[in-house]
Short mmCIF file of C-alpha atoms in Angstrom, two decimals:
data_model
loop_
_atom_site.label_atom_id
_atom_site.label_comp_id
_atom_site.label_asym_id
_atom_site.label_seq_id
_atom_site.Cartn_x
_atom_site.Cartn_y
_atom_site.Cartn_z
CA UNK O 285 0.00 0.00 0.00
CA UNK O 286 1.08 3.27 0.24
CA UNK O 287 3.32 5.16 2.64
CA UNK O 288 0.01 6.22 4.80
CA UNK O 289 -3.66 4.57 4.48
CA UNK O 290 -5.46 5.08 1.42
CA UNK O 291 -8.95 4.73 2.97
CA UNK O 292 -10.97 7.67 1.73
CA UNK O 293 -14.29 5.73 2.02
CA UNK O 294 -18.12 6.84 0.25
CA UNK O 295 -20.39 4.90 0.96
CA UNK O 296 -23.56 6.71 0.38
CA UNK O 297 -23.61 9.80 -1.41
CA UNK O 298 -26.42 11.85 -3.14
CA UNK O 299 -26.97 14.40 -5.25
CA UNK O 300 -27.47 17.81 -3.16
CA UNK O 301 -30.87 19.92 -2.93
CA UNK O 302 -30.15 22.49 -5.77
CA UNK O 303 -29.69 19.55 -8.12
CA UNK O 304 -32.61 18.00 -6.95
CA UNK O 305 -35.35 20.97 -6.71
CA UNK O 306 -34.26 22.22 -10.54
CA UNK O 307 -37.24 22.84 -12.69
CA UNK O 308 -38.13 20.30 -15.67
CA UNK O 309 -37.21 21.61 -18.75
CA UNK O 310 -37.96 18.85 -21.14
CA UNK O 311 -35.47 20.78 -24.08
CA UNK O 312 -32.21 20.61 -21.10
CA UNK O 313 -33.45 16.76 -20.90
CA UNK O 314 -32.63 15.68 -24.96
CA UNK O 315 -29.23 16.86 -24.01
CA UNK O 316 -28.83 14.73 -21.02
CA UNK O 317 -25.90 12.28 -21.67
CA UNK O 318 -25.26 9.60 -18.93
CA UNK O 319 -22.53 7.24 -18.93
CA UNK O 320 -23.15 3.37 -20.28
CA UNK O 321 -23.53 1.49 -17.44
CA UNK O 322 -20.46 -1.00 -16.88
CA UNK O 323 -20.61 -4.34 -18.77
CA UNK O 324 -21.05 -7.36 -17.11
CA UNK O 325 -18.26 -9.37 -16.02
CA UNK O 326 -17.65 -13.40 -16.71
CA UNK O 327 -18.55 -15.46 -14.00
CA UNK O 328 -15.59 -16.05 -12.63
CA UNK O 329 -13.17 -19.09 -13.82
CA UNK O 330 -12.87 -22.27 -10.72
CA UNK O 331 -9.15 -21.84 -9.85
CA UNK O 332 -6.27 -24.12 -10.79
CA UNK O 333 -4.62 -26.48 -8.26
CA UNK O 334 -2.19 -24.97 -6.10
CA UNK O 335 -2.71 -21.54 -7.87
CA UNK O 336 -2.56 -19.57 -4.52
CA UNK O 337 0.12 -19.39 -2.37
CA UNK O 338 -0.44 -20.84 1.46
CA UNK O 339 0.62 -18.09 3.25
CA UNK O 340 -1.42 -15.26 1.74
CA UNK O 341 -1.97 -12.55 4.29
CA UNK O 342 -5.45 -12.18 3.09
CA UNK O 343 -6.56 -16.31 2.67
CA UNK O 344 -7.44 -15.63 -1.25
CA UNK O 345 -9.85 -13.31 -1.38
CA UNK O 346 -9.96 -14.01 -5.40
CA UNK O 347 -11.61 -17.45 -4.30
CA UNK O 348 -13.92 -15.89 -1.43
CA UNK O 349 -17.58 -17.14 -2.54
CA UNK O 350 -20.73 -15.20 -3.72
CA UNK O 351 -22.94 -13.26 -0.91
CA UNK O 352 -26.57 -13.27 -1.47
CA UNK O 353 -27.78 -9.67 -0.32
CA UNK O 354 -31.56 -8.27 -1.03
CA UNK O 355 -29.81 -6.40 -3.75
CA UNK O 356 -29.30 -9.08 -5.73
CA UNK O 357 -25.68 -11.61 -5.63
CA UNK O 358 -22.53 -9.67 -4.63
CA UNK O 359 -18.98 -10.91 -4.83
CA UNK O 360 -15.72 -9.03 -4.74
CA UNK O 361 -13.61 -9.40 -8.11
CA UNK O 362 -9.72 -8.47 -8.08
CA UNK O 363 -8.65 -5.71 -10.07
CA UNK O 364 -7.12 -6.28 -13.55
CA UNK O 365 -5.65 -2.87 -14.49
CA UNK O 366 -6.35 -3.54 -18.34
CA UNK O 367 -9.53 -4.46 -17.87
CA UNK O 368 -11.21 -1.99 -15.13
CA UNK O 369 -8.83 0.90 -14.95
CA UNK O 370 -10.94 2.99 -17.63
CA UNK O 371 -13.81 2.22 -15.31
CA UNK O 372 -11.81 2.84 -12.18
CA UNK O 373 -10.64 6.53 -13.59
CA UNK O 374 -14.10 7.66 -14.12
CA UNK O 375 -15.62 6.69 -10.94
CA UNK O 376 -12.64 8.76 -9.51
CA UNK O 377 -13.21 11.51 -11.46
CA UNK O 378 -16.64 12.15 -10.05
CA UNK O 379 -16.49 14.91 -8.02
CA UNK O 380 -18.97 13.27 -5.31
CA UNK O 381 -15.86 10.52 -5.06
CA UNK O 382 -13.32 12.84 -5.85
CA UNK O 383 -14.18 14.86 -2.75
CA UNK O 384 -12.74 12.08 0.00
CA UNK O 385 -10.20 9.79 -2.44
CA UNK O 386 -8.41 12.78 -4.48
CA UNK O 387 -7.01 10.70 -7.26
CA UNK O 388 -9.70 12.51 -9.95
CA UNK O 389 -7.02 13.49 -12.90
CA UNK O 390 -5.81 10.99 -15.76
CA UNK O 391 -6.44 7.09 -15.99
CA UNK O 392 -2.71 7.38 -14.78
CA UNK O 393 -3.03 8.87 -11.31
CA UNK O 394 -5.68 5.62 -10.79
CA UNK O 395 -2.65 3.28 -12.04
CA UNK O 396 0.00 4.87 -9.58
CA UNK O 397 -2.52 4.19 -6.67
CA UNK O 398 -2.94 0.86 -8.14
CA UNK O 399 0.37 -0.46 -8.46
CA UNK O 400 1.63 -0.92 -5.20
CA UNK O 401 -1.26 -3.06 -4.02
CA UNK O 402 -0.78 -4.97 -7.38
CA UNK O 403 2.94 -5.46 -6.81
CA UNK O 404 3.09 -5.99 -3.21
CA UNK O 405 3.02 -9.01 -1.00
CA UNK O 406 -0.52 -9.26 -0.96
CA UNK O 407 -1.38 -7.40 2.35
CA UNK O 408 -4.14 -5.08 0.35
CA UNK O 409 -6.39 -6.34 -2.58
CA UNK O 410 -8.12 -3.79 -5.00
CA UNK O 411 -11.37 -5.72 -6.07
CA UNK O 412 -14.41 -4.41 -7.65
CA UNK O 413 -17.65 -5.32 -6.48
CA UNK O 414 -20.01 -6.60 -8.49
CA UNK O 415 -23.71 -7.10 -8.39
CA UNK O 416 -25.87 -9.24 -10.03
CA UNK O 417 -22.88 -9.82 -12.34
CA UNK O 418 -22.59 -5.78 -13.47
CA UNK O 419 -19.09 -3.92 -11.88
CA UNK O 420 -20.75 -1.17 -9.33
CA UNK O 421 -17.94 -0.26 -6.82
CA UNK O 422 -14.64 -0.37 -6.04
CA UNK O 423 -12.65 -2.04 -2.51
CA UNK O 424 -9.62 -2.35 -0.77
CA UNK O 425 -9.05 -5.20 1.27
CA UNK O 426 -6.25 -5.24 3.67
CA UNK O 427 -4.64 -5.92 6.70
CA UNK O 428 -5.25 -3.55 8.93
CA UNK O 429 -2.55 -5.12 11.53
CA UNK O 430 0.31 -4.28 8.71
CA UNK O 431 -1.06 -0.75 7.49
CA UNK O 432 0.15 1.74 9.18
CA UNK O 433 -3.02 2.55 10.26
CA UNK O 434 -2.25 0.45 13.14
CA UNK O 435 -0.18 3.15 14.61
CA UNK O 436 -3.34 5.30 15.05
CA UNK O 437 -5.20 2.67 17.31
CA UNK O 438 -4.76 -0.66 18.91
CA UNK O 439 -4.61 -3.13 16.56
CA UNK O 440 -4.91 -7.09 16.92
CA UNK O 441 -3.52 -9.65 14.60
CA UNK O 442 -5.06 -10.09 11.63
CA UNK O 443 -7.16 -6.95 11.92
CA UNK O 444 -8.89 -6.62 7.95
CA UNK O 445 -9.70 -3.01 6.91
CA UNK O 446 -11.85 -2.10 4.26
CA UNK O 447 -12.13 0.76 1.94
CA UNK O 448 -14.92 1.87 -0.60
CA UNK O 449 -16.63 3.92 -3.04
CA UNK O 450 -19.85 3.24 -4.75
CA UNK O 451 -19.05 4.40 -8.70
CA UNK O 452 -22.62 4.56 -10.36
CA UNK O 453 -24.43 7.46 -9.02
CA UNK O 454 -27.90 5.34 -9.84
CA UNK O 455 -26.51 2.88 -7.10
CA UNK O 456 -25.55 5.46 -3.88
CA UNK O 457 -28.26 6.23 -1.64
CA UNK O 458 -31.48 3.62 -0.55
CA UNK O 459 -29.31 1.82 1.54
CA UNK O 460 -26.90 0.17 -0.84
CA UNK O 461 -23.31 1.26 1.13
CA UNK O 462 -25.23 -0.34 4.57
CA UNK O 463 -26.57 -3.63 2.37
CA UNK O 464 -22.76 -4.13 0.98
CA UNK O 465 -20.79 -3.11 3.90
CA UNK O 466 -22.47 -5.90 5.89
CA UNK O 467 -21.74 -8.19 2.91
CA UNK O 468 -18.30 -7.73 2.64
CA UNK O 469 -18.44 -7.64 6.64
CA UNK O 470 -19.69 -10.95 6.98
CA UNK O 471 -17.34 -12.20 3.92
CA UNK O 472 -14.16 -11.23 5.66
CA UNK O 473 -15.31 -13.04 9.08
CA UNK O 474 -16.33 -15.99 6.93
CA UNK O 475 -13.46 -16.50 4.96
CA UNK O 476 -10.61 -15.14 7.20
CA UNK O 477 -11.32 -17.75 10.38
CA UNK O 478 -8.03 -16.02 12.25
CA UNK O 479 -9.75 -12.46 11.83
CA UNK O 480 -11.52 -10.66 14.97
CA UNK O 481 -12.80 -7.60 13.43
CA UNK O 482 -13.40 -5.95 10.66
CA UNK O 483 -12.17 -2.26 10.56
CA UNK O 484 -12.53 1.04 8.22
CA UNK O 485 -11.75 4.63 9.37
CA UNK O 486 -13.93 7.13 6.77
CA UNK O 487 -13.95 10.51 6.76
CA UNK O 488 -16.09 12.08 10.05
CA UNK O 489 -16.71 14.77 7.50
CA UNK O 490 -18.60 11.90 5.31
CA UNK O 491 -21.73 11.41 7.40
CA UNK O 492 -23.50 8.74 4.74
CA UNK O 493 -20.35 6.73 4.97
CA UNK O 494 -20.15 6.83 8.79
CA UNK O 495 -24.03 6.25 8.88
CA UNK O 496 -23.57 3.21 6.63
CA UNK O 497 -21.01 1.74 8.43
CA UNK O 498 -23.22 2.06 11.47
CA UNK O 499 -25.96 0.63 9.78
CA UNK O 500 -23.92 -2.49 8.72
CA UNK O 501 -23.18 -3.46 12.72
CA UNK O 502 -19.90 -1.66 12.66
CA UNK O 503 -19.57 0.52 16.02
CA UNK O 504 -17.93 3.71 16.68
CA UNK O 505 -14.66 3.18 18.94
CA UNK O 506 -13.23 6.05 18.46
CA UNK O 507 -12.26 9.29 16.54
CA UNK O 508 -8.48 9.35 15.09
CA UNK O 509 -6.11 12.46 13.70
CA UNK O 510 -4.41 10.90 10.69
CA UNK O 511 -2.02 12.26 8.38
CA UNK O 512 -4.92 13.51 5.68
CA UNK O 513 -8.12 13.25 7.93
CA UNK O 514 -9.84 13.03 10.71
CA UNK O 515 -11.44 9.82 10.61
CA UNK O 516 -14.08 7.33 12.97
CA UNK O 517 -12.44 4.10 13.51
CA UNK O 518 -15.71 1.71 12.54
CA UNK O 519 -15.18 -1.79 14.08
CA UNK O 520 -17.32 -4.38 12.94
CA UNK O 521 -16.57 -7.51 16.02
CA UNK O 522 -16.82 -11.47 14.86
CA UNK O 523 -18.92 -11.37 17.99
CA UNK O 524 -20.82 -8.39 19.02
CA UNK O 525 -20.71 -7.40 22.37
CA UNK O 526 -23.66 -7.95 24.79
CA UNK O 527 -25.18 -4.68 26.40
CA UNK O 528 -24.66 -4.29 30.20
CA UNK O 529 -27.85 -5.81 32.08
CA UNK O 530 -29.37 -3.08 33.74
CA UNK O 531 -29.22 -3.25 37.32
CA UNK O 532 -32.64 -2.59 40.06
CA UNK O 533 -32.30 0.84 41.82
CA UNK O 534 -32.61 -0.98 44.89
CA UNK O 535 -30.06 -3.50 44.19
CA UNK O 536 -25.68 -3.17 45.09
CA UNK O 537 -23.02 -3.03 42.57
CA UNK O 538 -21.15 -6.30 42.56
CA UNK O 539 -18.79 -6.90 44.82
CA UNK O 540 -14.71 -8.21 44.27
CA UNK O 541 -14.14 -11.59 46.05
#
């Protein structure tokens, strides 16, 4: 990964109230050019025999299975730069995304954040997520434990971080970031038996995010100063705490033995 965390999540972002109170104008509406909607991808090929290595940091998230969501089926698809980086660079060029991830510029810029997930050892994983078959965001995958994050708060072994953006404007909003978040939540947890959490540390300034986060189970722990934010530290436990019991007025605190 890069020298300092990456994670500039969006979860849930919408349009703002001037662009939503405009008046119709059916002659500004012919002119109206959206961007094609991303093709589908291949289901995905069954893996060769000893095609991943036994110690990866991140136990294959290429072979992690399908999650069934009310959205429709959702599974996380590793980045291939000449396939998705066109599709990448636009999503970052959206000012809505731009705004928290600041990589909007040339399909370059996208490559150079890219490459050093691509070329490491394997401790972050740029996948695009992809429902019902058609790409629809973009992730990060890593280990939390080995970013240096983990300077910021207390990290345990095999802590797994998230990041995310939701590209298609027709998909943010309704709940999707909360639906997908849990998702990829219970993915992690599923598929990475040695890991106790789940962490991400958005923007405070991104309020959808943070609410989404919330909404998939993650709790807020704390607030942190990084280098290029101030961010909530979401944790997402493999088991949830239980709430204290309340205790009768008229009944004594515990005592030590």
């Amino acid at each position: 990964m890069s020298p300092e965390p990456a994670a500039h999540a969006t979860a849930d972002t919408s349009t703002g109230p001037a662009a939503r109170d405009a008046p119709y104008d059916n002659e500004d509406t012919l002119e109206l050019r959206l961007p094609p909607r991303p093709e589908p991808l291949p289901a995905p090929e069954e893996p060769a025999p000893g095609s991943f290595a036994p110690g990866d940091l991140l136990d294959h998230v290429a072979r992690w299975s399908p999650a069934r969501t009310p959205l429709g089926v959702f599974r996380l698809v590793p980045v291939r730069p000449e396939r998705d980086l066109a599709l990448l660079a636009r999503w970052m060029n959206d000012p809505a995304v731009d705004e928290f991830w600041t990589l909007a510029g040339p399909e370059q810029r996208t490559a150079e954040h890219l490459r050093p997930q691509l070329e490491g050892d394997g401790r972050s994983v740029p996948c695009l997520g992809v429902l019902d078959d058609v790409p629809m965001s973009y992730w990060e995958i890593y280990r939390a434990d080995l970013d240096p994050l983990a300077r910021h708060y207390p990290a345990r072994p095999h802590d797994t971080g998230v990041h995310l953006l939701i590209g298609e404007v027709a998909d943010r909003g309704h709940g999707v970031g909360r639906v997908l978040l849990r998702a990829v939540a219970d993915l992690v947890l599923g598929h990475r038996p040695d890991c106790r959490r789940v962490v991400a540390e958005p923007d405070l300034r991104n309020t959808p995010s943070v609410s989404a986060f919330l909404g998939a189970g993650f709790r807020l722990a704390a607030e942190l100063d990084l280098p290029d934010k101030r961010a909530a530290l979401m944790l997402r436990d493999r088991h949830p705490r239980a709430a204290p019991r309340a205790r009768p007025d008229n009944q004594p605190p515990p005592q030590g033995s």
